[in-house]
Every structure is written in C-alpha cells, then in structure tokens.
Amino acid sequence: MKLVSWNVNGLRAAVGKGFVESMRSLDPDVICLQETKLQEGQIQLDLPGYRQYWSYAQKKGYSGTAVFTKVEPLQELHCVGVPELDDEGRICALEFPQFWLVDVYTPNAQNGLARIDHRLAWDEAFRNLLKGLEQGVVPEGSGCCATTPKPVVTCGDLNVAHQEIDLKNPKSNRGNAGFSDEERESFGRLLDSGFADTWRRLNPETEGVYSWWSYRFKARENNAGWRIDYFLVSEDMFGRVTGADIHTSIFGSDHCPVSLELDV
C-alpha cells in the first residue's frame, strides 16, 4: 500500500501547477493533503477511483486537510476532541481494517513564538488522540464509534524540524518557529510515546534532504530547506514499512510530497 502526503499550500493553486499530473505519476493508494485553503464545493478534482474526505476550517481560505483513498475506510474522524482546537480543519483521519490513518496540519508557532502556547496545547491533544486510537478510543463527541485497538499511521506537515540534521541552517534558526526547543522537545515526546519517524529511521545519517523551502532568497534553488513533513507509524507497525521517500523533484508548492509504502 502506497501513501502520499503533501502540504499543497492552496489546492486550487497547486492544481494549476500540475497537482493532478504529479499524483497520477506517483499513483498512490491514499493521498493526504494539508493546507487545502478552501471550503466545500470550491473545487472539482479529476481523480477517478478515489473517495474524497475533507476537513474544512471555519475561516475561509485557511488551513484545511483532505484524504483521497482508493480503499474504502470503515469510518472518518475530523477532530482531536478539544473544541477550541477543532475549528481549523487540521485533522482528517480514516479507519482502515489494519490501522488508523491520521492526516494532520500542525499549527505554526508563528514569528516570535506568538502562538507557542496554542501549538503546545495542540501537540498534547494530538498525542492523546493518537494514543487513544491505538487503544480503540475515539474522541468524545466525534461521531465515531469505538473500535478495536490497532496501530496508527500519521502524516502531514508537523511544522517542526526535530534535529539539526533536519534543516540546512540550524544555528541561525535555533529558537525560531519550527525549531524552538519547546517544539522539538514536544515532537520528541510524541516519538517517545511509541512512534517511529519512518524516513529518518530508514535514513539515519542522510543530510541535505528536505521537504519545505521558503519562497524567499532562492531557498529551494539553494536547497536551504527544512524536513517538516513526516510519516510516523506506531512502533509495532514499523516492521511493515517497505519504503519511505521525499519527492524533492516534484514542484507545485513550497513543500514537496513525502511517501510511505506498507506491506498490509
């Protein structure tokens, strides 16, 4: 089973830059998107064979996630279960027979870490969501049914570079949003709770491979990037991972797609 995740930074703009063609070339079983930036009915996609599931932000033209899948899920989930965190469309999760898939667009801490408290509250709620799903527990009020315990695959723009190897200029970015001590430690707690960073686990020493580049200062041309887009899996599922990739040659956003292959 092949899964692709991509922060498209506006799906309508990405469609005009070859999104459909890129997805056809990758031919995944499941496509997970972040930062779709649209409301219901604002786009019609030519992706035959995929069922479409959307989470919309209340604020127009902001945030949003979506999952397109060739495999019919058992149920869908669109929240972490904390009302004040659930109005930006940041979760689009599907339950499959073998695992839960959770597509996430993590809040940015913003310049000067102006939103760090919100970000850390989100991280805690998100971690609780994933651990709950592993145990078969769904958020109260989500409209979902409790399920049997099963592993979790989560992917998306987690808005953090975990280690210095994960960005081009760690020293000059220390303390900035996405590379603050608070965010890195919070991401570490997520991994320590029982999740594997699939690409890094398979490529422990690889440097210079990133998934996001600023539009400023010719960052992508100079490969001055950050690895902030991930596929994480429950530790007991890592043995089913047969491949993980970062598709740096695909354009259309300031992020590139990342992918995961599973033997399910």
PDB file of C-alpha atoms in Angstrom:
ATOM      1  CA  MET A   1       0.000   0.000   0.000  1.00  0.00           C
ATOM      2  CA  LYS A   2       1.427   3.355  -1.055  1.00  0.00           C
ATOM      3  CA  LEU A   3       0.529   6.580   0.751  1.00  0.00           C
ATOM      4  CA  VAL A   4       1.494  10.125  -0.205  1.00  0.00           C
ATOM      5  CA  SER A   5       1.317  13.260   1.950  1.00  0.00           C
ATOM      6  CA  TRP A   6       1.668  16.805   0.628  1.00  0.00           C
ATOM      7  CA  ASN A   7       1.178  20.289   2.017  1.00  0.00           C
ATOM      8  CA  VAL A   8      -0.121  21.891  -1.169  1.00  0.00           C
ATOM      9  CA  ASN A   9      -0.286  25.456   0.231  1.00  0.00           C
ATOM     10  CA  GLY A  10      -3.592  26.070  -1.516  1.00  0.00           C
ATOM     11  CA  LEU A  11      -5.043  23.182  -3.506  1.00  0.00           C
ATOM     12  CA  ARG A  12      -6.577  25.343  -6.207  1.00  0.00           C
ATOM     13  CA  ALA A  13      -3.188  26.929  -6.869  1.00  0.00           C
ATOM     14  CA  ALA A  14      -1.493  23.508  -6.796  1.00  0.00           C
ATOM     15  CA  VAL A  15      -3.922  22.133  -9.385  1.00  0.00           C
ATOM     16  CA  GLY A  16      -2.771  24.893 -11.717  1.00  0.00           C
ATOM     17  CA  LYS A  17       0.817  23.784 -11.134  1.00  0.00           C
ATOM     18  CA  GLY A  18       0.446  20.117 -12.041  1.00  0.00           C
ATOM     19  CA  PHE A  19      -1.019  18.570  -8.881  1.00  0.00           C
ATOM     20  CA  VAL A  20      -3.190  16.033 -10.700  1.00  0.00           C
ATOM     21  CA  GLU A  21      -0.372  15.026 -13.019  1.00  0.00           C
ATOM     22  CA  SER A  22       2.002  14.577 -10.074  1.00  0.00           C
ATOM     23  CA  MET A  23      -0.461  12.354  -8.249  1.00  0.00           C
ATOM     24  CA  ARG A  24      -1.049  10.277 -11.347  1.00  0.00           C
ATOM     25  CA  SER A  25       2.694   9.762 -11.727  1.00  0.00           C
ATOM     26  CA  LEU A  26       3.076   8.675  -8.092  1.00  0.00           C
ATOM     27  CA  ASP A  27      -0.107   6.551  -8.270  1.00  0.00           C
ATOM     28  CA  PRO A  28      -0.675   6.180  -4.529  1.00  0.00           C
ATOM     29  CA  ASP A  29      -3.478   4.225  -2.915  1.00  0.00           C
ATOM     30  CA  VAL A  30      -4.039   7.114  -0.492  1.00  0.00           C
ATOM     31  CA  ILE A  31      -3.353  10.865  -0.866  1.00  0.00           C
ATOM     32  CA  CYS A  32      -3.199  13.046   2.256  1.00  0.00           C
ATOM     33  CA  LEU A  33      -3.212  16.830   1.840  1.00  0.00           C
ATOM     34  CA  GLN A  34      -2.641  19.741   4.167  1.00  0.00           C
ATOM     35  CA  GLU A  35      -3.311  23.465   3.803  1.00  0.00           C
ATOM     36  CA  THR A  36      -6.012  22.964   1.191  1.00  0.00           C
ATOM     37  CA  LYS A  37      -7.276  26.516   1.836  1.00  0.00           C
ATOM     38  CA  LEU A  38     -10.807  26.055   0.525  1.00  0.00           C
ATOM     39  CA  GLN A  39     -14.403  25.403   1.512  1.00  0.00           C
ATOM     40  CA  GLU A  40     -16.841  22.722   0.434  1.00  0.00           C
ATOM     41  CA  GLY A  41     -17.767  22.929  -3.236  1.00  0.00           C
ATOM     42  CA  GLN A  42     -14.918  25.231  -4.266  1.00  0.00           C
ATOM     43  CA  ILE A  43     -13.069  22.643  -6.354  1.00  0.00           C
ATOM     44  CA  GLN A  44     -13.788  19.663  -8.591  1.00  0.00           C
ATOM     45  CA  LEU A  45     -10.876  17.238  -8.909  1.00  0.00           C
ATOM     46  CA  ASP A  46     -10.309  14.823 -11.776  1.00  0.00           C
ATOM     47  CA  LEU A  47      -9.094  11.885  -9.693  1.00  0.00           C
ATOM     48  CA  PRO A  48     -11.200   8.907 -10.726  1.00  0.00           C
ATOM     49  CA  GLY A  49     -11.102   5.933  -8.400  1.00  0.00           C
ATOM     50  CA  TYR A  50     -10.546   7.955  -5.217  1.00  0.00           C
ATOM     51  CA  ARG A  51     -13.088   8.553  -2.479  1.00  0.00           C
ATOM     52  CA  GLN A  52     -12.679  12.076  -1.073  1.00  0.00           C
ATOM     53  CA  TYR A  53     -12.800  13.117   2.583  1.00  0.00           C
ATOM     54  CA  TRP A  54     -12.388  16.752   3.649  1.00  0.00           C
ATOM     55  CA  SER A  55     -11.875  18.769   6.820  1.00  0.00           C
ATOM     56  CA  TYR A  56     -12.540  22.497   6.402  1.00  0.00           C
ATOM     57  CA  ALA A  57     -11.502  25.420   8.580  1.00  0.00           C
ATOM     58  CA  GLN A  58     -14.228  27.761   9.729  1.00  0.00           C
ATOM     59  CA  LYS A  59     -12.101  30.646   8.450  1.00  0.00           C
ATOM     60  CA  LYS A  60     -12.311  30.852   4.669  1.00  0.00           C
ATOM     61  CA  GLY A  61      -9.147  30.290   2.649  1.00  0.00           C
ATOM     62  CA  TYR A  62      -7.249  28.945   5.651  1.00  0.00           C
ATOM     63  CA  SER A  63      -5.733  25.645   6.776  1.00  0.00           C
ATOM     64  CA  GLY A  64      -7.757  22.524   5.904  1.00  0.00           C
ATOM     65  CA  THR A  65      -6.901  18.879   5.284  1.00  0.00           C
ATOM     66  CA  ALA A  66      -8.157  16.155   2.963  1.00  0.00           C
ATOM     67  CA  VAL A  67      -7.651  12.464   2.268  1.00  0.00           C
ATOM     68  CA  PHE A  68      -8.378  10.765  -1.065  1.00  0.00           C
ATOM     69  CA  THR A  69      -8.352   6.977  -0.978  1.00  0.00           C
ATOM     70  CA  LYS A  70      -8.866   4.052  -3.333  1.00  0.00           C
ATOM     71  CA  VAL A  71      -9.592   1.864  -0.293  1.00  0.00           C
ATOM     72  CA  GLU A  72     -12.942   2.417   1.400  1.00  0.00           C
ATOM     73  CA  PRO A  73     -12.487   3.257   5.096  1.00  0.00           C
ATOM     74  CA  LEU A  74     -14.570   1.953   7.969  1.00  0.00           C
ATOM     75  CA  GLN A  75     -15.205   5.467   9.350  1.00  0.00           C
ATOM     76  CA  GLU A  76     -13.853   9.021   9.323  1.00  0.00           C
ATOM     77  CA  LEU A  77     -12.762  11.391  12.060  1.00  0.00           C
ATOM     78  CA  HIS A  78     -12.267  15.172  11.885  1.00  0.00           C
ATOM     79  CA  CYS A  79     -11.187  16.362  15.337  1.00  0.00           C
ATOM     80  CA  VAL A  80      -8.783  15.945  18.242  1.00  0.00           C
ATOM     81  CA  GLY A  81     -11.702  16.291  20.642  1.00  0.00           C
ATOM     82  CA  VAL A  82     -10.847  19.712  22.119  1.00  0.00           C
ATOM     83  CA  PRO A  83     -13.388  22.309  20.901  1.00  0.00           C
ATOM     84  CA  GLU A  84     -11.022  25.295  20.973  1.00  0.00           C
ATOM     85  CA  LEU A  85      -8.538  23.367  18.800  1.00  0.00           C
ATOM     86  CA  ASP A  86     -11.001  21.908  16.338  1.00  0.00           C
ATOM     87  CA  ASP A  87     -12.155  24.855  14.213  1.00  0.00           C
ATOM     88  CA  GLU A  88      -9.261  24.968  11.731  1.00  0.00           C
ATOM     89  CA  GLY A  89      -9.778  21.675   9.863  1.00  0.00           C
ATOM     90  CA  ARG A  90      -6.425  20.276  10.945  1.00  0.00           C
ATOM     91  CA  ILE A  91      -7.366  16.597  11.256  1.00  0.00           C
ATOM     92  CA  CYS A  92      -8.718  14.252   8.598  1.00  0.00           C
ATOM     93  CA  ALA A  93      -8.483  10.655   9.832  1.00  0.00           C
ATOM     94  CA  LEU A  94      -9.756   7.396   8.388  1.00  0.00           C
ATOM     95  CA  GLU A  95     -10.025   3.979   9.976  1.00  0.00           C
ATOM     96  CA  PHE A  96      -8.994   1.047   7.808  1.00  0.00           C
ATOM     97  CA  PRO A  97      -9.190  -2.611   8.836  1.00  0.00           C
ATOM     98  CA  GLN A  98      -5.446  -2.800   9.581  1.00  0.00           C
ATOM     99  CA  PHE A  99      -4.744   0.688  11.000  1.00  0.00           C
ATOM    100  CA  TRP A 100      -5.911   4.241  11.626  1.00  0.00           C
ATOM    101  CA  LEU A 101      -4.594   6.874   9.215  1.00  0.00           C
ATOM    102  CA  VAL A 102      -4.382  10.406  10.650  1.00  0.00           C
ATOM    103  CA  ASP A 103      -3.627  13.298   8.302  1.00  0.00           C
ATOM    104  CA  VAL A 104      -2.566  16.397  10.258  1.00  0.00           C
ATOM    105  CA  TYR A 105      -1.645  20.021   9.631  1.00  0.00           C
ATOM    106  CA  THR A 106       0.018  21.144  12.861  1.00  0.00           C
ATOM    107  CA  PRO A 107      -0.380  24.815  13.885  1.00  0.00           C
ATOM    108  CA  ASN A 108       2.597  27.077  13.275  1.00  0.00           C
ATOM    109  CA  ALA A 109       4.028  28.746  16.387  1.00  0.00           C
ATOM    110  CA  GLN A 110       4.426  31.944  14.288  1.00  0.00           C
ATOM    111  CA  ASN A 111       7.053  34.682  14.426  1.00  0.00           C
ATOM    112  CA  GLY A 112       8.415  35.312  17.866  1.00  0.00           C
ATOM    113  CA  LEU A 113       6.645  32.140  19.011  1.00  0.00           C
ATOM    114  CA  ALA A 114       3.492  34.239  19.361  1.00  0.00           C
ATOM    115  CA  ARG A 115       1.307  31.118  19.186  1.00  0.00           C
ATOM    116  CA  ILE A 116       3.544  28.708  21.098  1.00  0.00           C
ATOM    117  CA  ASP A 117       1.012  28.060  23.881  1.00  0.00           C
ATOM    118  CA  HIS A 118      -1.639  27.123  21.318  1.00  0.00           C
ATOM    119  CA  ARG A 119       0.902  24.988  19.490  1.00  0.00           C
ATOM    120  CA  LEU A 120       1.940  23.047  22.584  1.00  0.00           C
ATOM    121  CA  ALA A 121      -1.694  22.539  23.611  1.00  0.00           C
ATOM    122  CA  TRP A 122      -2.316  21.144  20.131  1.00  0.00           C
ATOM    123  CA  ASP A 123       0.687  18.816  20.388  1.00  0.00           C
ATOM    124  CA  GLU A 124      -0.604  17.369  23.648  1.00  0.00           C
ATOM    125  CA  ALA A 125      -4.127  16.887  22.310  1.00  0.00           C
ATOM    126  CA  PHE A 126      -2.776  15.326  19.122  1.00  0.00           C
ATOM    127  CA  ARG A 127      -0.547  12.934  21.050  1.00  0.00           C
ATOM    128  CA  ASN A 128      -3.526  11.919  23.200  1.00  0.00           C
ATOM    129  CA  LEU A 129      -5.614  11.377  20.068  1.00  0.00           C
ATOM    130  CA  LEU A 130      -3.055   9.026  18.517  1.00  0.00           C
ATOM    131  CA  LYS A 131      -2.528   7.025  21.696  1.00  0.00           C
ATOM    132  CA  GLY A 132      -6.274   6.793  22.169  1.00  0.00           C
ATOM    133  CA  LEU A 133      -6.802   5.469  18.638  1.00  0.00           C
ATOM    134  CA  GLU A 134      -4.137   2.822  19.249  1.00  0.00           C
ATOM    135  CA  GLN A 135      -6.275   1.654  22.180  1.00  0.00           C
ATOM    136  CA  GLY A 136      -9.559   1.804  20.243  1.00  0.00           C
ATOM    137  CA  VAL A 137     -10.746   5.026  21.896  1.00  0.00           C
ATOM    138  CA  VAL A 138     -12.202   7.869  19.792  1.00  0.00           C
ATOM    139  CA  PRO A 139     -12.739  11.464  20.988  1.00  0.00           C
ATOM    140  CA  GLU A 140     -15.994  12.087  22.788  1.00  0.00           C
ATOM    141  CA  GLY A 141     -18.464  13.894  20.567  1.00  0.00           C
ATOM    142  CA  SER A 142     -16.582  13.000  17.351  1.00  0.00           C
ATOM    143  CA  GLY A 143     -19.467  10.980  15.943  1.00  0.00           C
ATOM    144  CA  CYS A 144     -17.184   7.964  15.569  1.00  0.00           C
ATOM    145  CA  CYS A 145     -17.665   4.528  17.029  1.00  0.00           C
ATOM    146  CA  ALA A 146     -15.172   2.977  19.407  1.00  0.00           C
ATOM    147  CA  THR A 147     -13.047   0.421  17.616  1.00  0.00           C
ATOM    148  CA  THR A 148     -10.650  -2.408  18.281  1.00  0.00           C
ATOM    149  CA  PRO A 149      -7.077  -1.483  19.245  1.00  0.00           C
ATOM    150  CA  LYS A 150      -4.904  -1.119  16.170  1.00  0.00           C
ATOM    151  CA  PRO A 151      -1.722   0.708  15.079  1.00  0.00           C
ATOM    152  CA  VAL A 152      -1.698   4.271  13.786  1.00  0.00           C
ATOM    153  CA  VAL A 153      -0.104   5.851  10.730  1.00  0.00           C
ATOM    154  CA  THR A 154       0.032   9.630  10.919  1.00  0.00           C
ATOM    155  CA  CYS A 155       1.356  12.001   8.298  1.00  0.00           C
ATOM    156  CA  GLY A 156       1.435  15.621   7.336  1.00  0.00           C
ATOM    157  CA  ASP A 157       3.101  18.944   7.954  1.00  0.00           C
ATOM    158  CA  LEU A 158       4.080  18.754  11.618  1.00  0.00           C
ATOM    159  CA  ASN A 159       5.759  22.176  11.446  1.00  0.00           C
ATOM    160  CA  VAL A 160       8.910  21.110  13.286  1.00  0.00           C
ATOM    161  CA  ALA A 161      12.406  20.063  12.287  1.00  0.00           C
ATOM    162  CA  HIS A 162      13.355  17.614  15.006  1.00  0.00           C
ATOM    163  CA  GLN A 163      17.144  17.565  14.893  1.00  0.00           C
ATOM    164  CA  GLU A 164      19.880  19.773  13.429  1.00  0.00           C
ATOM    165  CA  ILE A 165      20.271  17.295  10.572  1.00  0.00           C
ATOM    166  CA  ASP A 166      16.697  18.126   9.548  1.00  0.00           C
ATOM    167  CA  LEU A 167      17.347  21.663   8.318  1.00  0.00           C
ATOM    168  CA  LYS A 168      20.053  23.477   6.380  1.00  0.00           C
ATOM    169  CA  ASN A 169      20.816  26.258   8.863  1.00  0.00           C
ATOM    170  CA  PRO A 170      20.179  25.009  12.401  1.00  0.00           C
ATOM    171  CA  LYS A 171      22.351  27.530  14.244  1.00  0.00           C
ATOM    172  CA  SER A 172      20.735  30.636  12.756  1.00  0.00           C
ATOM    173  CA  ASN A 173      17.235  29.156  13.196  1.00  0.00           C
ATOM    174  CA  ARG A 174      17.599  27.986  16.794  1.00  0.00           C
ATOM    175  CA  GLY A 175      14.617  29.310  18.735  1.00  0.00           C
ATOM    176  CA  ASN A 176      12.597  30.231  15.655  1.00  0.00           C
ATOM    177  CA  ALA A 177       9.158  28.773  14.977  1.00  0.00           C
ATOM    178  CA  GLY A 178       9.602  25.196  13.837  1.00  0.00           C
ATOM    179  CA  PHE A 179      12.991  24.836  15.522  1.00  0.00           C
ATOM    180  CA  SER A 180      12.369  26.094  19.028  1.00  0.00           C
ATOM    181  CA  ASP A 181      13.423  23.972  21.980  1.00  0.00           C
ATOM    182  CA  GLU A 182       9.786  23.715  23.059  1.00  0.00           C
ATOM    183  CA  GLU A 183       8.566  22.346  19.727  1.00  0.00           C
ATOM    184  CA  ARG A 184      11.476  19.950  19.293  1.00  0.00           C
ATOM    185  CA  GLU A 185      11.023  18.575  22.801  1.00  0.00           C
ATOM    186  CA  SER A 186       7.285  18.189  22.183  1.00  0.00           C
ATOM    187  CA  PHE A 187       7.942  16.253  18.983  1.00  0.00           C
ATOM    188  CA  GLY A 188      10.412  14.103  20.889  1.00  0.00           C
ATOM    189  CA  ARG A 189       7.690  13.262  23.392  1.00  0.00           C
ATOM    190  CA  LEU A 190       5.492  12.104  20.529  1.00  0.00           C
ATOM    191  CA  LEU A 191       8.214   9.775  19.256  1.00  0.00           C
ATOM    192  CA  ASP A 192       8.974   8.561  22.780  1.00  0.00           C
ATOM    193  CA  SER A 193       5.311   7.699  23.273  1.00  0.00           C
ATOM    194  CA  GLY A 194       5.754   4.937  20.703  1.00  0.00           C
ATOM    195  CA  PHE A 195       6.049   6.300  17.150  1.00  0.00           C
ATOM    196  CA  ALA A 196       8.745   5.857  14.520  1.00  0.00           C
ATOM    197  CA  ASP A 197       9.834   8.640  12.145  1.00  0.00           C
ATOM    198  CA  THR A 198       9.889   6.354   9.125  1.00  0.00           C
ATOM    199  CA  TRP A 199      12.124   8.277   6.724  1.00  0.00           C
ATOM    200  CA  ARG A 200      14.730   9.120   9.363  1.00  0.00           C
ATOM    201  CA  ARG A 201      14.658   5.584  10.761  1.00  0.00           C
ATOM    202  CA  LEU A 202      15.487   4.297   7.275  1.00  0.00           C
ATOM    203  CA  ASN A 203      17.990   7.092   6.546  1.00  0.00           C
ATOM    204  CA  PRO A 204      19.632   7.836   9.921  1.00  0.00           C
ATOM    205  CA  GLU A 205      22.686   9.701   8.606  1.00  0.00           C
ATOM    206  CA  THR A 206      21.346  11.267   5.405  1.00  0.00           C
ATOM    207  CA  GLU A 207      21.814  15.033   5.219  1.00  0.00           C
ATOM    208  CA  GLY A 208      20.508  17.659   2.805  1.00  0.00           C
ATOM    209  CA  VAL A 209      17.096  16.109   2.099  1.00  0.00           C
ATOM    210  CA  TYR A 210      14.247  18.472   2.958  1.00  0.00           C
ATOM    211  CA  SER A 211      10.515  18.807   2.340  1.00  0.00           C
ATOM    212  CA  TRP A 212       9.939  22.568   2.696  1.00  0.00           C
ATOM    213  CA  TRP A 213      11.755  25.637   1.386  1.00  0.00           C
ATOM    214  CA  SER A 214      10.889  29.286   1.890  1.00  0.00           C
ATOM    215  CA  TYR A 215       9.793  31.181  -1.201  1.00  0.00           C
ATOM    216  CA  ARG A 216      12.370  33.821  -0.241  1.00  0.00           C
ATOM    217  CA  PHE A 217      16.100  34.070  -1.009  1.00  0.00           C
ATOM    218  CA  LYS A 218      16.056  31.304  -3.682  1.00  0.00           C
ATOM    219  CA  ALA A 219      15.835  28.793  -0.845  1.00  0.00           C
ATOM    220  CA  ARG A 220      14.761  25.857  -2.983  1.00  0.00           C
ATOM    221  CA  GLU A 221      17.317  26.618  -5.661  1.00  0.00           C
ATOM    222  CA  ASN A 222      19.989  26.608  -2.947  1.00  0.00           C
ATOM    223  CA  ASN A 223      18.396  23.687  -1.069  1.00  0.00           C
ATOM    224  CA  ALA A 224      18.174  25.763   2.106  1.00  0.00           C
ATOM    225  CA  GLY A 225      15.283  23.714   3.390  1.00  0.00           C
ATOM    226  CA  TRP A 226      13.664  22.019   6.370  1.00  0.00           C
ATOM    227  CA  ARG A 227      12.313  18.484   6.813  1.00  0.00           C
ATOM    228  CA  ILE A 228       8.981  19.168   8.496  1.00  0.00           C
ATOM    229  CA  ASP A 229       6.714  16.732   6.622  1.00  0.00           C
ATOM    230  CA  TYR A 230       6.535  13.240   8.066  1.00  0.00           C
ATOM    231  CA  PHE A 231       5.102   9.766   8.081  1.00  0.00           C
ATOM    232  CA  LEU A 232       5.102   8.352  11.606  1.00  0.00           C
ATOM    233  CA  VAL A 233       3.896   4.868  12.490  1.00  0.00           C
ATOM    234  CA  SER A 234       3.206   3.029  15.720  1.00  0.00           C
ATOM    235  CA  GLU A 235       6.386   1.190  16.697  1.00  0.00           C
ATOM    236  CA  ASP A 236       4.778  -2.218  16.326  1.00  0.00           C
ATOM    237  CA  MET A 237       3.926  -1.334  12.719  1.00  0.00           C
ATOM    238  CA  PHE A 238       7.408  -0.258  11.657  1.00  0.00           C
ATOM    239  CA  GLY A 239       8.198  -3.806  10.547  1.00  0.00           C
ATOM    240  CA  ARG A 240       5.570  -3.413   7.828  1.00  0.00           C
ATOM    241  CA  VAL A 241       7.306  -0.357   6.321  1.00  0.00           C
ATOM    242  CA  THR A 242       8.859  -1.306   2.985  1.00  0.00           C
ATOM    243  CA  GLY A 243       9.849   2.174   1.804  1.00  0.00           C
ATOM    244  CA  ALA A 244       9.772   5.903   2.531  1.00  0.00           C
ATOM    245  CA  ASP A 245      10.661   8.749   0.194  1.00  0.00           C
ATOM    246  CA  ILE A 246      10.824  12.541  -0.056  1.00  0.00           C
ATOM    247  CA  HIS A 247       9.998  13.637  -3.605  1.00  0.00           C
ATOM    248  CA  THR A 248      12.172  16.725  -3.933  1.00  0.00           C
ATOM    249  CA  SER A 249      11.837  16.794  -7.729  1.00  0.00           C
ATOM    250  CA  ILE A 250       8.089  17.465  -7.585  1.00  0.00           C
ATOM    251  CA  PHE A 251       7.092  21.134  -7.595  1.00  0.00           C
ATOM    252  CA  GLY A 252       3.769  22.928  -7.220  1.00  0.00           C
ATOM    253  CA  SER A 253       4.048  24.092  -3.606  1.00  0.00           C
ATOM    254  CA  ASP A 254       6.690  25.335  -1.188  1.00  0.00           C
ATOM    255  CA  HIS A 255       6.576  21.776   0.182  1.00  0.00           C
ATOM    256  CA  CYS A 256       7.232  18.582  -1.771  1.00  0.00           C
ATOM    257  CA  PRO A 257       5.334  15.303  -1.315  1.00  0.00           C
ATOM    258  CA  VAL A 258       6.550  12.580   1.031  1.00  0.00           C
ATOM    259  CA  SER A 259       5.516   8.941   0.721  1.00  0.00           C
ATOM    260  CA  LEU A 260       5.335   5.688   2.618  1.00  0.00           C
ATOM    261  CA  GLU A 261       4.974   2.099   1.439  1.00  0.00           C
ATOM    262  CA  LEU A 262       3.466  -0.543   3.709  1.00  0.00           C
ATOM    263  CA  ASP A 263       3.050  -4.285   3.497  1.00  0.00           C
ATOM    264  CA  VAL A 264      -0.506  -4.695   4.770  1.00  0.00           C
TER     265      VAL A 264
END
